[in-house]
Backbone as a printed PyTorch tensor [residue, N CA C, xyz], in Angstrom:
tensor([[[  0.6910,  -1.3400,   0.0160],
         [ -0.0080,  -0.0740,  -0.0690],
         [  0.9860,   1.2700,   0.1370]],

        [[  1.9140,   1.2600,   0.7160],
         [  2.6410,   2.3650,   0.9240],
         [  3.4090,   2.6450,  -0.4980]],

        [[  3.8590,   1.6070,  -1.2620],
         [  4.5050,   1.7220,  -2.6290],
         [  3.6150,   2.2080,  -3.4450]],

        [[  2.6640,   1.8110,  -3.5430],
         [  1.4520,   2.3680,  -4.1880],
         [  1.3740,   3.8390,  -4.2830]],

        [[  0.9070,   4.1130,  -3.0840],
         [  1.0580,   5.6160,  -3.0240],
         [  2.2390,   6.3000,  -3.4190]],

        [[  3.4380,   5.6990,  -2.8720],
         [  4.4770,   6.5430,  -3.4790],
         [  4.4860,   6.6010,  -5.0490]],

        [[  4.3920,   5.7000,  -5.7710],
         [  4.4900,   5.4830,  -7.0810],
         [  3.2010,   6.3500,  -7.9500]],

        [[  2.1010,   6.4090,  -7.1020],
         [  0.9950,   7.2330,  -7.6750],
         [  1.4680,   8.8700,  -7.5700]],

        [[  1.7430,   9.0460,  -6.4500],
         [  2.5510,  10.3850,  -6.0670],
         [  3.6510,  10.8580,  -7.1560]],

        [[  4.4760,   9.7450,  -7.2100],
         [  5.4760,  10.3010,  -8.2130],
         [  5.1450,  10.3490,  -9.8630]],

        [[  4.0630,   9.5480, -10.1480],
         [  3.5480,   9.6240, -11.4840],
         [  3.0240,  11.0560, -11.4170]],

        [[  2.3960,  11.5820, -10.5820],
         [  1.7020,  12.7520, -10.6290],
         [  2.7690,  13.9060, -10.7260]],

        [[  3.7280,  13.9780,  -9.9180],
         [  4.8310,  14.6350,  -9.9190],
         [  5.4970,  14.8360, -11.0690]],

        [[  5.8450,  13.7050, -11.7510],
         [  6.6690,  13.5460, -12.8810],
         [  5.9640,  13.9270, -14.1170]],

        [[  4.3220,  13.7770, -14.3700],
         [  3.6500,  14.1770, -15.1560],
         [  3.6880,  15.7230, -15.2070]],

        [[  3.5690,  16.6140, -14.0740],
         [  3.7550,  17.8840, -13.9540],
         [  4.8900,  18.6060, -14.4800]],

        [[  6.0000,  17.9130, -13.9700],
         [  7.2900,  18.0680, -14.1140],
         [  7.7880,  18.2630, -15.9480]],

        [[  7.0840,  17.0450, -16.6530],
         [  7.4770,  16.8110, -17.9500],
         [  6.6430,  17.8460, -18.6300]],

        [[  5.3420,  17.8770, -17.9780],
         [  4.3710,  19.2730, -18.9360],
         [  4.9780,  20.6560, -18.8020]],

        [[  5.2880,  20.8270, -17.5790],
         [  5.4750,  22.4040, -17.3210],
         [  6.8980,  22.9100, -16.8850]],

        [[  7.9340,  21.9630, -16.6500],
         [  9.0820,  22.5500, -16.0390],
         [ 10.1430,  21.9810, -17.2360]],

        [[ 10.2170,  20.9520, -17.5470],
         [ 11.3280,  20.4420, -18.2760],
         [ 11.0580,  20.7340, -19.8150]],

        [[ 12.0700,  21.5390, -20.3260],
         [ 11.6190,  21.9470, -21.7450],
         [ 13.0120,  21.4450, -22.6870]],

        [[ 12.7520,  21.0970, -23.8130],
         [ 13.8090,  20.7130, -24.4520],
         [ 15.0820,  21.4500, -24.9260]],

        [[ 16.1980,  21.1490, -24.9320],
         [ 17.3060,  21.8530, -25.3240],
         [ 17.6490,  22.1000, -26.5930]],

        [[ 17.0890,  20.9410, -27.4060],
         [ 17.1270,  21.0230, -29.0720],
         [ 16.3410,  20.3500, -29.6070]],

        [[ 15.7650,  20.6520, -30.7180],
         [ 14.8600,  19.8830, -31.4600],
         [ 15.3160,  19.3310, -32.9680]],

        [[ 15.6800,  18.2980, -33.2930],
         [ 16.1890,  18.0040, -34.5920],
         [ 15.1330,  18.0150, -35.7010]],

        [[ 14.0130,  17.9660, -35.2950],
         [ 12.7290,  18.1090, -36.3560],
         [ 12.5730,  16.7180, -36.9320]],

        [[ 12.9890,  15.5260, -36.1070],
         [ 13.1310,  14.3650, -36.8970],
         [ 14.0960,  14.1740, -38.1390]],

        [[ 15.0820,  14.8440, -37.9170],
         [ 16.3850,  14.8220, -39.0740],
         [ 16.9400,  13.3490, -38.9680]],

        [[ 17.1610,  12.8790, -37.8800],
         [ 17.8180,  11.4670, -37.6080],
         [ 17.1180,  10.6860, -37.7390]],

        [[ 15.7200,  10.7290, -37.9730],
         [ 14.8690,   9.3370, -38.2980],
         [ 15.1850,   8.7000, -39.5760]],

        [[ 15.6250,   9.4880, -40.7800],
         [ 15.6610,   8.8430, -41.9450],
         [ 17.0410,   7.7540, -41.8450]],

        [[ 18.0260,   8.5050, -41.3330],
         [ 19.1650,   7.3280, -41.0660],
         [ 19.1850,   6.1750, -40.1990]],

        [[ 18.3170,   6.5090, -38.9310],
         [ 17.9080,   5.5240, -38.1030],
         [ 17.1500,   4.2210, -38.8420]],

        [[ 16.2340,   4.6400, -39.5810],
         [ 15.3330,   3.9110, -40.2900],
         [ 15.9120,   3.0460, -41.2610]],

        [[ 16.8560,   3.6670, -42.1000],
         [ 17.7000,   3.0110, -43.2410],
         [ 18.5770,   1.8460, -42.5430]],

        [[ 19.2030,   2.4800, -41.2440],
         [ 20.3620,   1.1550, -41.0180],
         [ 19.2320,   0.0610, -40.1320]],

        [[ 18.2160,   0.4630, -39.5270],
         [ 17.7750,  -0.3900, -39.0770],
         [ 17.0380,  -1.5450, -40.0860]],

        [[ 16.6520,  -1.0840, -41.1580],
         [ 16.1650,  -1.7720, -42.0840],
         [ 17.3260,  -2.8850, -42.7710]],

        [[ 18.6090,  -2.2890, -42.8460],
         [ 19.3410,  -2.8960, -43.2440],
         [ 19.9470,  -4.0230, -42.3120]],

        [[ 19.9980,  -3.6160, -40.7960],
         [ 20.1320,  -4.6530, -39.8520],
         [ 19.4040,  -5.8910, -40.0500]],

        [[ 17.9370,  -5.2520, -40.4010],
         [ 16.9220,  -6.7440, -40.3480],
         [ 17.4790,  -7.6500, -41.5530]],

        [[ 17.5980,  -6.6940, -42.4980],
         [ 17.7350,  -7.2530, -44.0230],
         [ 18.9710,  -8.4280, -43.8390]],

        [[ 20.2780,  -7.8340, -43.1720],
         [ 21.2150,  -8.7010, -42.8840],
         [ 21.1980, -10.0570, -41.9740]],

        [[ 20.4230,  -9.4440, -40.9100],
         [ 20.0090, -10.7900, -39.8190],
         [ 19.4370, -11.6950, -40.7260]],

        [[ 18.2270, -11.3030, -41.5570],
         [ 17.4250, -12.4400, -42.1650],
         [ 18.4100, -13.0880, -42.9750]],

        [[ 19.4140, -12.4120, -43.9010],
         [ 20.2400, -13.1570, -44.6660],
         [ 21.2930, -13.9050, -44.0350]],

        [[ 21.4270, -13.8810, -42.5950],
         [ 22.2340, -14.4920, -42.0450],
         [ 21.5250, -15.9820, -41.6060]],

        [[ 20.2290, -15.9130, -41.1390],
         [ 19.4550, -16.8350, -40.9920],
         [ 19.3600, -17.5710, -42.0600]],

        [[ 19.2500, -17.1660, -43.5940],
         [ 19.0610, -18.0370, -44.5660],
         [ 20.4740, -18.6330, -44.8290]],

        [[ 21.4870, -18.1560, -44.6840],
         [ 22.8320, -18.9700, -44.5470],
         [ 22.8780, -19.8780, -43.7150]],

        [[ 22.4350, -19.9510, -42.6830],
         [ 22.3990, -20.9930, -41.7140],
         [ 21.4400, -22.0880, -42.1120]],

        [[ 20.3200, -21.8560, -42.5410],
         [ 19.2160, -22.5630, -43.1060],
         [ 19.7800, -23.3670, -44.2340]],

        [[ 20.5350, -22.7550, -44.9440],
         [ 21.2090, -23.4210, -46.4930],
         [ 22.2810, -24.2840, -45.7040]],

        [[ 23.1530, -23.9100, -44.7890],
         [ 24.0470, -24.5290, -44.2360],
         [ 23.6420, -26.1900, -43.7810]],

        [[ 22.4740, -26.0680, -42.9920],
         [ 21.9980, -27.4870, -42.2240],
         [ 20.9450, -28.1430, -43.0840]],

        [[ 20.1430, -27.3830, -44.0680],
         [ 19.1220, -27.9630, -44.7110],
         [ 19.5800, -28.0200, -46.1260]],

        [[ 20.2210, -27.0840, -46.7160],
         [ 20.5480, -27.0610, -48.2060],
         [ 19.7810, -25.9360, -48.7560]],

        [[ 20.1070, -25.8370, -50.2210],
         [ 19.5790, -24.4570, -50.9100],
         [ 18.2940, -25.1640, -51.4580]],

        [[ 17.9990, -26.1400, -51.3330],
         [ 16.8370, -26.5570, -52.2040],
         [ 15.5050, -26.6270, -51.0560]],

        [[ 15.7440, -26.1170, -49.8130],
         [ 14.9410, -26.6630, -48.7490],
         [ 13.7460, -25.6540, -48.4270]],

        [[ 12.7130, -25.9560, -47.9240],
         [ 11.4200, -25.1350, -47.6490],
         [ 11.9770, -23.8010, -46.8280]],

        [[ 12.7810, -24.1580, -45.8000],
         [ 13.1420, -22.9520, -44.9420],
         [ 14.0680, -21.8040, -45.5900]],

        [[ 14.8790, -22.2450, -46.3740],
         [ 15.6450, -21.3590, -46.9980],
         [ 14.9210, -20.5580, -48.2210]],

        [[ 14.0650, -21.3650, -48.7330],
         [ 13.1810, -20.2740, -49.7640],
         [ 12.2100, -19.4340, -49.1190]],

        [[ 11.8160, -19.9750, -47.8180],
         [ 10.8330, -18.9480, -47.1490],
         [ 11.4820, -17.7650, -46.6290]],

        [[ 12.6070, -17.8880, -46.3830],
         [ 13.7340, -16.7100, -45.6770],
         [ 13.8750, -15.7320, -46.9420]],

        [[ 14.1730, -16.6120, -47.9790],
         [ 14.4370, -15.5080, -49.1840],
         [ 13.2650, -14.8300, -49.6470]],

        [[ 12.0340, -15.3030, -49.6030],
         [ 10.9390, -14.6140, -49.7570],
         [ 10.5420, -13.6050, -48.6820]],

        [[ 11.2400, -13.7910, -47.4480],
         [ 10.7220, -12.8250, -46.2900],
         [ 12.1360, -12.0000, -46.6490]],

        [[ 13.3210, -11.9830, -47.0810],
         [ 14.1440, -11.0150, -47.7190],
         [ 13.3590, -10.0130, -48.8790]],

        [[ 12.8040, -10.4540, -49.6950],
         [ 12.1270,  -9.8950, -50.7450],
         [ 11.1340,  -8.9740, -50.4120]],

        [[ 10.1520,  -9.4670, -49.4140],
         [  9.2310,  -8.9880, -48.6290],
         [  9.8750,  -7.5510, -48.0080]],

        [[ 10.8440,  -7.6870, -47.4130],
         [ 11.3930,  -6.8240, -46.5550],
         [ 11.7850,  -5.4570, -47.3070]],

        [[ 12.4450,  -6.1330, -48.3430],
         [ 13.0310,  -4.9060, -49.4030],
         [ 11.7730,  -4.2990, -50.1170]],

        [[ 10.8780,  -5.1140, -50.3390],
         [  9.8070,  -4.5100, -51.1370],
         [  8.9170,  -3.4610, -50.1300]],

        [[  8.8530,  -3.7690, -48.8230],
         [  8.3610,  -2.8890, -48.0770],
         [  8.8150,  -1.6930, -47.8490]],

        [[ 10.3240,  -1.7630, -47.7570],
         [ 11.4060,  -0.7680, -47.8200],
         [ 11.0530,   0.3730, -48.9410]],

        [[ 11.0910,  -0.3020, -50.1010],
         [ 11.1590,   0.5310, -51.2370],
         [  9.7610,   1.2740, -51.4430]],

        [[  8.5820,   0.3560, -51.3690],
         [  7.4730,   1.1990, -51.4130],
         [  6.8970,   1.5100, -50.2390]]])
């Protein structure tokens, strides 16, 4: 009960602080979003290709797992481009 009371009060205090006291020192207006998004998509694609390489090493290039992962890679690139 005491912990609940403490965190409820802390929640109200921090809501007030973030709303009225703290002001951002700078605002990039989302300029870093494009680089962040592109590198995240690149990491996702490289991770999926690594998974495809493991699937081909254990199951072979003609396995269903390998082909499904390649289709997933094409879907990722297609979603990124369009």
